[in-house]
XYZ file of C-alpha atoms in Angstrom:
478
model
C -11.813 1.318 3.419
C -14.272 -1.294 4.656
C -16.618 1.559 5.657
C -16.251 3.311 2.312
C -17.030 0.059 0.483
C -20.146 -0.301 2.637
C -21.196 3.193 1.570
C -20.855 2.276 -2.109
C -23.136 -0.712 -1.580
C -25.579 1.316 0.496
C -25.870 4.452 -1.664
C -25.123 2.935 -5.059
C -22.493 5.532 -5.905
C -19.285 7.012 -4.484
C -20.271 10.041 -2.428
C -16.614 11.063 -2.030
C -16.103 11.686 -5.752
C -16.573 15.433 -6.219
C -14.009 15.858 -8.993
C -12.107 13.604 -11.455
C -9.044 13.858 -9.194
C -11.134 12.352 -6.374
C -10.616 8.950 -8.013
C -6.935 9.225 -7.244
C -7.393 10.740 -3.764
C -6.043 14.108 -4.871
C -9.097 16.209 -4.034
C -10.694 17.110 -0.692
C -12.807 14.401 0.956
C -11.439 11.696 -1.353
C -9.430 8.476 -1.455
C -7.780 6.269 -4.134
C -10.814 4.414 -5.389
C -10.179 1.418 -7.662
C -10.011 -1.203 -4.878
C -13.157 0.223 -3.244
C -15.152 -0.167 -6.462
C -13.625 -3.591 -7.136
C -14.626 -5.039 -3.719
C -18.047 -3.392 -3.661
C -18.705 -4.837 -7.131
C -17.820 -8.357 -5.933
C -20.035 -7.920 -2.896
C -23.033 -6.682 -4.881
C -22.734 -9.328 -7.603
C -22.010 -12.267 -5.309
C -24.249 -11.184 -2.428
C -21.570 -12.106 0.136
C -20.598 -10.507 3.420
C -17.636 -8.154 3.131
C -15.495 -10.360 5.373
C -15.883 -13.187 2.851
C -15.245 -10.827 -0.055
C -12.003 -9.655 1.534
C -10.892 -13.264 2.014
C -11.601 -14.092 -1.656
C -9.913 -10.868 -2.778
C -6.636 -11.651 -1.000
C -6.588 -15.217 -2.340
C -7.141 -13.787 -5.852
C -4.202 -11.401 -5.369
C -1.936 -14.182 -4.178
C -2.784 -16.489 -7.091
C -2.602 -13.682 -9.670
C 0.813 -12.572 -8.350
C 2.211 -16.068 -9.019
C 1.226 -15.989 -12.713
C 2.181 -12.328 -13.196
C 5.635 -12.842 -11.668
C 6.207 -15.972 -13.744
C 5.385 -14.066 -16.927
C 7.558 -11.098 -15.938
C 10.527 -13.338 -15.083
C 10.263 -14.961 -18.509
C 10.854 -11.603 -20.227
C 14.185 -11.271 -18.362
C 15.592 -14.779 -18.753
C 13.699 -17.334 -20.817
C 14.600 -20.217 -18.538
C 12.067 -22.304 -16.626
C 14.444 -22.789 -13.712
C 14.890 -18.995 -13.298
C 11.163 -18.284 -13.706
C 10.227 -20.788 -10.990
C 12.853 -19.474 -8.549
C 11.683 -15.854 -8.990
C 8.039 -16.902 -8.606
C 8.688 -18.882 -5.436
C 10.737 -16.092 -3.836
C 8.232 -13.382 -4.717
C 5.245 -15.309 -3.440
C 6.916 -16.010 -0.086
C 8.624 -12.705 0.817
C 7.151 -10.964 3.895
C 5.925 -7.961 1.921
C 3.813 -10.158 -0.365
C 2.546 -12.570 2.285
C 1.576 -9.715 4.637
C -0.607 -8.099 1.979
C -2.267 -11.270 0.771
C -3.328 -12.506 4.183
C -6.954 -11.529 4.770
C -6.686 -7.744 4.699
C -8.061 -4.854 2.702
C -5.482 -2.610 1.112
C -4.960 -0.478 -1.968
C -1.215 -1.186 -2.053
C -1.552 -4.970 -2.629
C -3.461 -4.596 -5.890
C -0.845 -2.216 -7.242
C 1.979 -4.487 -6.098
C 0.610 -7.562 -7.857
C -0.227 -5.637 -11.052
C 3.237 -4.073 -11.526
C 4.874 -7.400 -12.536
C 2.082 -7.784 -15.105
C 2.767 -4.265 -16.390
C 6.474 -5.069 -16.628
C 5.604 -8.203 -18.597
C 3.521 -6.159 -21.039
C 6.307 -3.620 -21.469
C 9.168 -6.090 -21.796
C 7.506 -8.802 -23.813
C 8.856 -8.901 -27.342
C 6.554 -7.743 -30.092
C 4.142 -4.859 -30.431
C 0.880 -6.713 -30.276
C -2.161 -4.475 -30.269
C -3.602 -6.277 -27.249
C -0.509 -5.518 -25.212
C -0.593 -1.863 -26.159
C -4.269 -1.564 -25.246
C -3.672 -3.302 -21.877
C -0.738 -0.988 -21.105
C -2.820 2.144 -21.768
C -5.650 0.768 -19.626
C -3.407 -0.449 -16.816
C -1.379 2.738 -16.239
C -4.370 5.023 -15.370
C -5.879 2.152 -13.345
C -2.686 1.956 -11.253
C -2.789 5.719 -10.863
C -6.173 5.558 -9.115
C -5.153 2.482 -7.111
C -2.453 3.919 -4.852
C 0.076 6.714 -4.691
C 2.830 4.089 -4.947
C 2.207 4.651 -8.668
C 4.632 7.590 -8.491
C 7.485 5.155 -7.837
C 6.715 3.633 -11.217
C 7.276 6.906 -13.079
C 11.111 6.642 -13.178
C 10.788 3.134 -14.675
C 8.327 4.364 -17.319
C 10.598 7.296 -18.205
C 13.614 4.983 -18.390
C 11.674 2.563 -20.580
C 10.669 5.328 -23.040
C 14.172 6.824 -23.116
C 15.736 3.377 -23.588
C 13.380 2.703 -26.502
C 14.419 5.977 -28.094
C 18.107 5.264 -27.514
C 17.643 1.793 -28.968
C 15.973 3.131 -32.106
C 18.695 5.761 -32.572
C 21.492 3.305 -31.694
C 22.905 5.847 -29.251
C 24.452 3.193 -26.978
C 26.160 1.481 -29.915
C 27.454 4.890 -31.054
C 29.024 5.557 -27.649
C 30.712 2.163 -27.530
C 32.038 2.398 -31.100
C 33.415 5.911 -30.681
C 35.017 5.301 -27.329
C 38.653 4.407 -27.085
C 39.030 0.608 -27.313
C 41.020 0.776 -24.116
C 38.040 2.173 -22.183
C 35.001 1.042 -24.158
C 34.370 -1.816 -21.709
C 33.742 0.781 -18.966
C 30.686 2.312 -20.689
C 28.130 -0.387 -19.671
C 29.488 -0.135 -16.100
C 29.677 3.640 -15.856
C 26.159 4.303 -17.179
C 24.326 2.582 -14.258
C 26.796 3.932 -11.682
C 26.411 7.518 -12.866
C 22.618 7.226 -13.032
C 22.531 5.740 -9.549
C 24.542 8.696 -8.197
C 22.163 11.116 -9.929
C 19.054 9.434 -8.498
C 20.575 9.008 -5.054
C 21.549 12.695 -4.872
C 18.017 13.995 -5.588
C 16.665 13.709 -2.013
C 19.940 15.013 -0.564
C 20.275 18.026 -2.849
C 16.643 19.027 -3.204
C 15.484 17.900 0.276
C 12.697 15.814 -1.315
C 11.376 12.317 -0.598
C 12.660 12.332 2.980
C 10.790 10.919 5.948
C 11.457 12.379 9.345
C 14.720 10.965 10.674
C 15.374 8.785 7.620
C 18.007 11.137 6.297
C 20.259 10.424 9.261
C 19.481 6.753 9.790
C 19.548 4.641 6.671
C 16.361 2.526 6.782
C 18.024 -0.765 5.809
C 16.279 -2.674 8.622
C 12.845 -1.992 7.062
C 13.980 -3.405 3.723
C 15.512 -6.528 5.229
C 12.337 -7.084 7.267
C 10.028 -7.004 4.219
C 12.323 -8.511 1.530
C 13.792 -11.178 3.815
C 17.073 -13.047 3.429
C 16.712 -12.961 -0.347
C 17.976 -9.382 -0.221
C 21.484 -10.865 0.036
C 21.147 -12.615 -3.347
C 19.647 -9.457 -4.912
C 22.827 -7.569 -4.070
C 24.792 -10.210 -5.966
C 22.382 -9.944 -8.897
C 22.655 -6.142 -8.929
C 26.476 -6.234 -8.950
C 26.451 -8.896 -11.665
C 24.136 -6.891 -13.943
C 26.118 -3.718 -13.356
C 29.408 -5.365 -14.354
C 27.953 -7.427 -17.215
C 29.254 -6.277 -20.622
C 26.645 -7.451 -23.098
C 23.427 -6.420 -21.417
C 20.260 -6.964 -23.412
C 17.477 -4.358 -23.499
C 15.337 -5.960 -20.754
C 18.350 -6.287 -18.449
C 19.035 -2.573 -18.875
C 15.437 -1.777 -17.942
C 15.568 -3.921 -14.801
C 18.934 -2.540 -13.738
C 18.189 1.144 -14.364
C 14.673 0.903 -12.932
C 16.080 -0.562 -9.717
C 18.762 2.115 -9.485
C 16.168 4.836 -10.112
C 14.442 3.848 -6.897
C 17.418 5.345 -5.070
C 15.484 8.618 -5.234
C 12.927 7.135 -2.827
C 15.272 5.128 -0.628
C 14.574 7.409 2.351
C 10.822 6.780 2.178
C 10.730 3.318 3.797
C 7.024 3.538 4.660
C 6.198 2.964 1.003
C 9.411 1.660 -0.490
C 9.561 -1.425 1.740
C 6.486 -2.693 -0.152
C 7.545 -1.516 -3.630
C 11.255 -2.264 -3.913
C 10.822 -6.062 -3.601
C 9.241 -5.990 -7.088
C 12.696 -5.219 -8.500
C 14.935 -6.919 -5.922
C 13.328 -10.345 -6.366
C 14.295 -10.722 -10.071
C 17.809 -9.603 -9.107
C 17.802 -12.206 -6.343
C 16.835 -14.831 -8.937
C 19.812 -13.810 -11.066
C 22.084 -13.946 -8.011
C 20.845 -17.432 -7.099
C 21.277 -18.745 -10.646
C 24.900 -17.505 -10.659
C 25.583 -19.138 -7.286
C 24.220 -22.488 -8.461
C 26.176 -22.347 -11.706
C 29.387 -21.906 -9.724
C 28.731 -24.982 -7.598
C 29.385 -28.644 -8.186
C 26.184 -30.214 -9.592
C 26.366 -32.753 -6.782
C 25.451 -30.079 -4.229
C 23.044 -28.012 -6.382
C 19.831 -29.595 -5.033
C 20.941 -29.291 -1.400
C 22.060 -25.684 -1.842
C 18.887 -24.697 -3.719
C 16.731 -26.308 -0.991
C 18.485 -24.277 1.687
C 18.259 -21.073 -0.383
C 14.491 -21.451 -0.812
C 13.595 -22.860 2.644
C 15.394 -20.200 4.737
C 13.306 -17.261 3.337
C 10.122 -19.287 3.794
C 10.977 -19.985 7.457
C 11.849 -16.300 7.920
C 8.515 -15.183 6.487
C 6.570 -17.821 8.431
C 8.090 -16.667 11.681
C 7.379 -12.978 11.253
C 3.966 -13.450 9.688
C 2.450 -16.250 11.772
C 4.591 -17.026 14.812
C 6.151 -13.793 16.073
C 3.812 -11.782 18.327
C 3.358 -8.204 17.211
C 3.516 -5.621 19.975
C -0.074 -4.743 20.703
C -1.827 -2.768 23.375
C -5.440 -3.166 24.377
C -6.600 -0.381 22.067
C -4.599 -0.758 18.857
C -4.398 -4.479 18.159
C -3.924 -5.625 14.534
C -7.064 -7.757 14.501
C -10.648 -7.256 15.565
C -11.530 -9.310 18.627
C -14.624 -11.506 18.980
C -16.451 -9.204 21.390
C -16.064 -6.205 19.097
C -17.167 -8.215 16.073
C -20.240 -9.631 17.851
C -21.172 -6.148 19.033
C -21.054 -4.911 15.424
C -23.241 -7.820 14.310
C -25.728 -7.115 17.131
C -25.929 -3.457 16.116
C -26.472 -4.479 12.518
C -29.448 -6.595 13.578
C -31.046 -4.400 16.236
C -30.065 -0.757 15.682
C -30.037 1.854 12.929
C -29.215 5.529 12.887
C -26.132 7.421 14.085
C -23.715 6.604 16.881
C -20.459 7.682 18.502
C -17.842 5.854 20.545
C -14.994 6.876 22.853
C -12.295 4.755 21.120
C -11.084 5.755 17.690
C -9.935 2.338 16.352
C -12.756 0.507 18.123
C -15.370 2.814 16.549
C -13.939 2.193 13.062
C -14.262 -1.534 13.560
C -17.780 -1.414 14.950
C -18.795 0.902 12.078
C -17.389 -1.482 9.469
C -19.384 -4.418 10.824
C -22.604 -2.619 11.763
C -23.369 -1.120 8.377
C -26.928 -0.182 9.453
C -25.573 2.180 12.119
C -23.433 5.122 11.044
C -20.700 6.169 13.445
C -19.260 9.630 13.770
C -15.491 8.969 13.629
C -12.463 11.290 13.442
C -12.015 10.873 9.684
C -13.262 13.701 7.500
C -13.840 11.738 4.288
C -16.152 9.193 5.916
C -17.920 11.859 8.007
C -18.633 13.708 4.734
C -19.984 10.538 3.096
C -22.472 10.054 5.923
C -23.386 13.779 6.097
C -21.888 14.516 9.484
C -19.893 17.353 7.867
C -20.534 19.465 4.808
C -18.290 19.061 1.763
C -17.085 22.637 1.780
C -14.239 22.546 -0.764
C -13.693 26.326 -0.496
C -12.034 25.710 2.872
C -9.154 23.839 1.164
C -6.288 25.125 -0.947
C -3.851 23.409 -3.312
C -0.417 22.515 -2.057
C 2.299 24.080 -4.237
C 3.550 21.899 -7.093
C 7.022 21.786 -5.507
C 5.647 20.264 -2.316
C 5.741 16.501 -1.697
C 2.254 16.795 -0.245
C 0.926 17.987 -3.571
C 1.486 14.536 -5.022
C 0.068 12.596 -2.056
C -2.758 14.762 -0.713
C -3.392 17.413 -3.361
C -5.067 19.894 -1.023
C -4.593 21.112 2.518
C -7.396 22.234 4.776
C -9.056 21.803 8.175
C -9.716 18.332 9.530
C -13.460 18.698 10.011
C -13.857 15.076 11.175
C -11.386 15.322 14.037
C -12.665 18.755 15.057
C -16.255 17.521 15.174
C -15.352 14.335 17.065
C -13.502 16.315 19.717
C -16.232 18.923 20.071
C -18.870 16.219 20.657
C -16.810 14.520 23.344
C -16.443 17.918 25.009
C -20.208 18.505 24.469
C -19.365 21.733 22.662
C -21.777 20.341 20.059
C -24.854 18.410 21.107
C -25.544 14.808 19.910
C -29.092 15.879 19.070
C -27.727 18.316 16.493
C -26.284 15.396 14.550
C -29.117 13.011 15.306
C -26.827 10.688 17.279
C -28.965 8.029 18.945
C -26.389 5.679 20.435
C -23.269 6.040 22.599
C -21.058 2.970 22.334
C -18.701 2.907 25.348
C -15.428 1.048 25.376
C -15.420 0.337 29.132
C -11.666 -0.274 29.475
C -11.080 3.378 28.666
C -12.614 4.280 32.057
C -14.770 7.075 30.651
C -11.907 8.609 28.640
C -11.493 9.187 24.926
C -8.853 6.983 23.258
C -7.808 8.948 20.217
C -4.563 9.523 18.378
C -2.551 7.964 21.253
C -4.090 10.549 23.615
C -6.618 10.159 26.444
C -8.907 12.664 28.107
C -12.295 12.516 29.918
C -15.339 12.232 27.625
C -18.353 14.287 28.648
C -20.601 12.512 26.169
C -19.751 9.141 27.835
C -20.606 10.734 31.162
C -23.951 11.817 29.721
C -24.484 8.293 28.385
C -24.434 6.915 31.924
C -27.697 8.751 32.574
C -29.345 7.298 29.465
C -30.974 3.900 28.774
C -28.488 0.995 28.758
C -29.534 -1.370 25.941
C -26.399 -3.568 25.572
C -23.767 -4.729 28.031
C -21.083 -7.377 27.553
C -18.735 -6.127 30.253
C -16.123 -4.466 28.059
C -18.684 -2.770 25.779
C -21.859 -0.918 26.696
C -24.369 0.774 24.404
C -26.523 3.640 25.650
C -29.649 4.846 23.819
C -29.998 8.649 23.896
C -33.482 9.967 24.593
C -34.495 13.285 23.091
């Protein structure tokens, strides 16, 4: 994404947009685009380095999420105590802290905007400004990330609930039910709907990640929601059993249960489900505090809020992620300085023998364009032709239709491999520099695989123009 933002700034337009669906990443050579335009706009207006722009962007997301969550909580329970608890929990859960800590991502913007959308939907009154914002926000979220699809059940539930409310269907069911069993209706509706949603992936074999069907991915959800998931279970049970649910409580409850359709897609759901579990956790905490002696309320509340913060702090800042020398989470100083050096002293095209390393160098050295194994970026920088006729639509019934749109050859990976095998010549693509990651010992580090690189071997016979021990740059002579 950093590289694509650089291309926007360099060319002045998005070279990956070949079709309106390209904005949403549903067309060949494309990617969800709103964040890319947003960050490039900040960079061009402010004249700042992208590293600084990213830092400002994540702080903006963090601050905005606090206000959006506070507003959303107020539509559920108009109580300052509840609103502050929900806001504190949401702003300190691992999922939120991870995505607002100095990183580019398209998911974070969607995640912080969903509470604001919920506020607009659930806020009482039909103000024209709210309606306009809703109709602007929904398509914006669509081109922000494919997590938007997880919002569709909530939007459908909201529309159907509005219709049922206008037609007084719920009141009709309660009034015409036997007095003996009428109290079961507000309990049976969410249970039945949960069973329907939960059965969709099982019956239709949809929304299933490999292996997730046989191993319930609860660990992923605990990891990214934190200890507050315990209170959310209490809040969910409470809302399910509550007799006199108001409209907004029905929306929260049914929207949460609708996510059961996606429960076996932890890769995405672990970021999205906290949006609904946190308000439920707030309800669970409020109920716990009400049941306690007021003498112990402050002590108990302090423990309830501090434990999740310690949990998040440990996993986000103290715990060491498992990293190897090629795929670390953060760019190291040598790699960054090499990118800065190339930005100052080189221009043209280059190739490296390490996939992740080459992405990072490319992002920093925006005057030198790297051939990397990613078709969209290679098309932007004219390493491959945008031949859309080589792609075909996935069938509408396929999950991949909604996430990728089209299937076709991976021209970027094919070209990268062929150059390292010297099946294609660097001269053909006007590649002037070979950037060697020395620790690879002359091999290609790509997609967790390793094999000898012939282009690196050729580089050893060319002019060495940069050497810092772990990184060498060779200038190809034609």
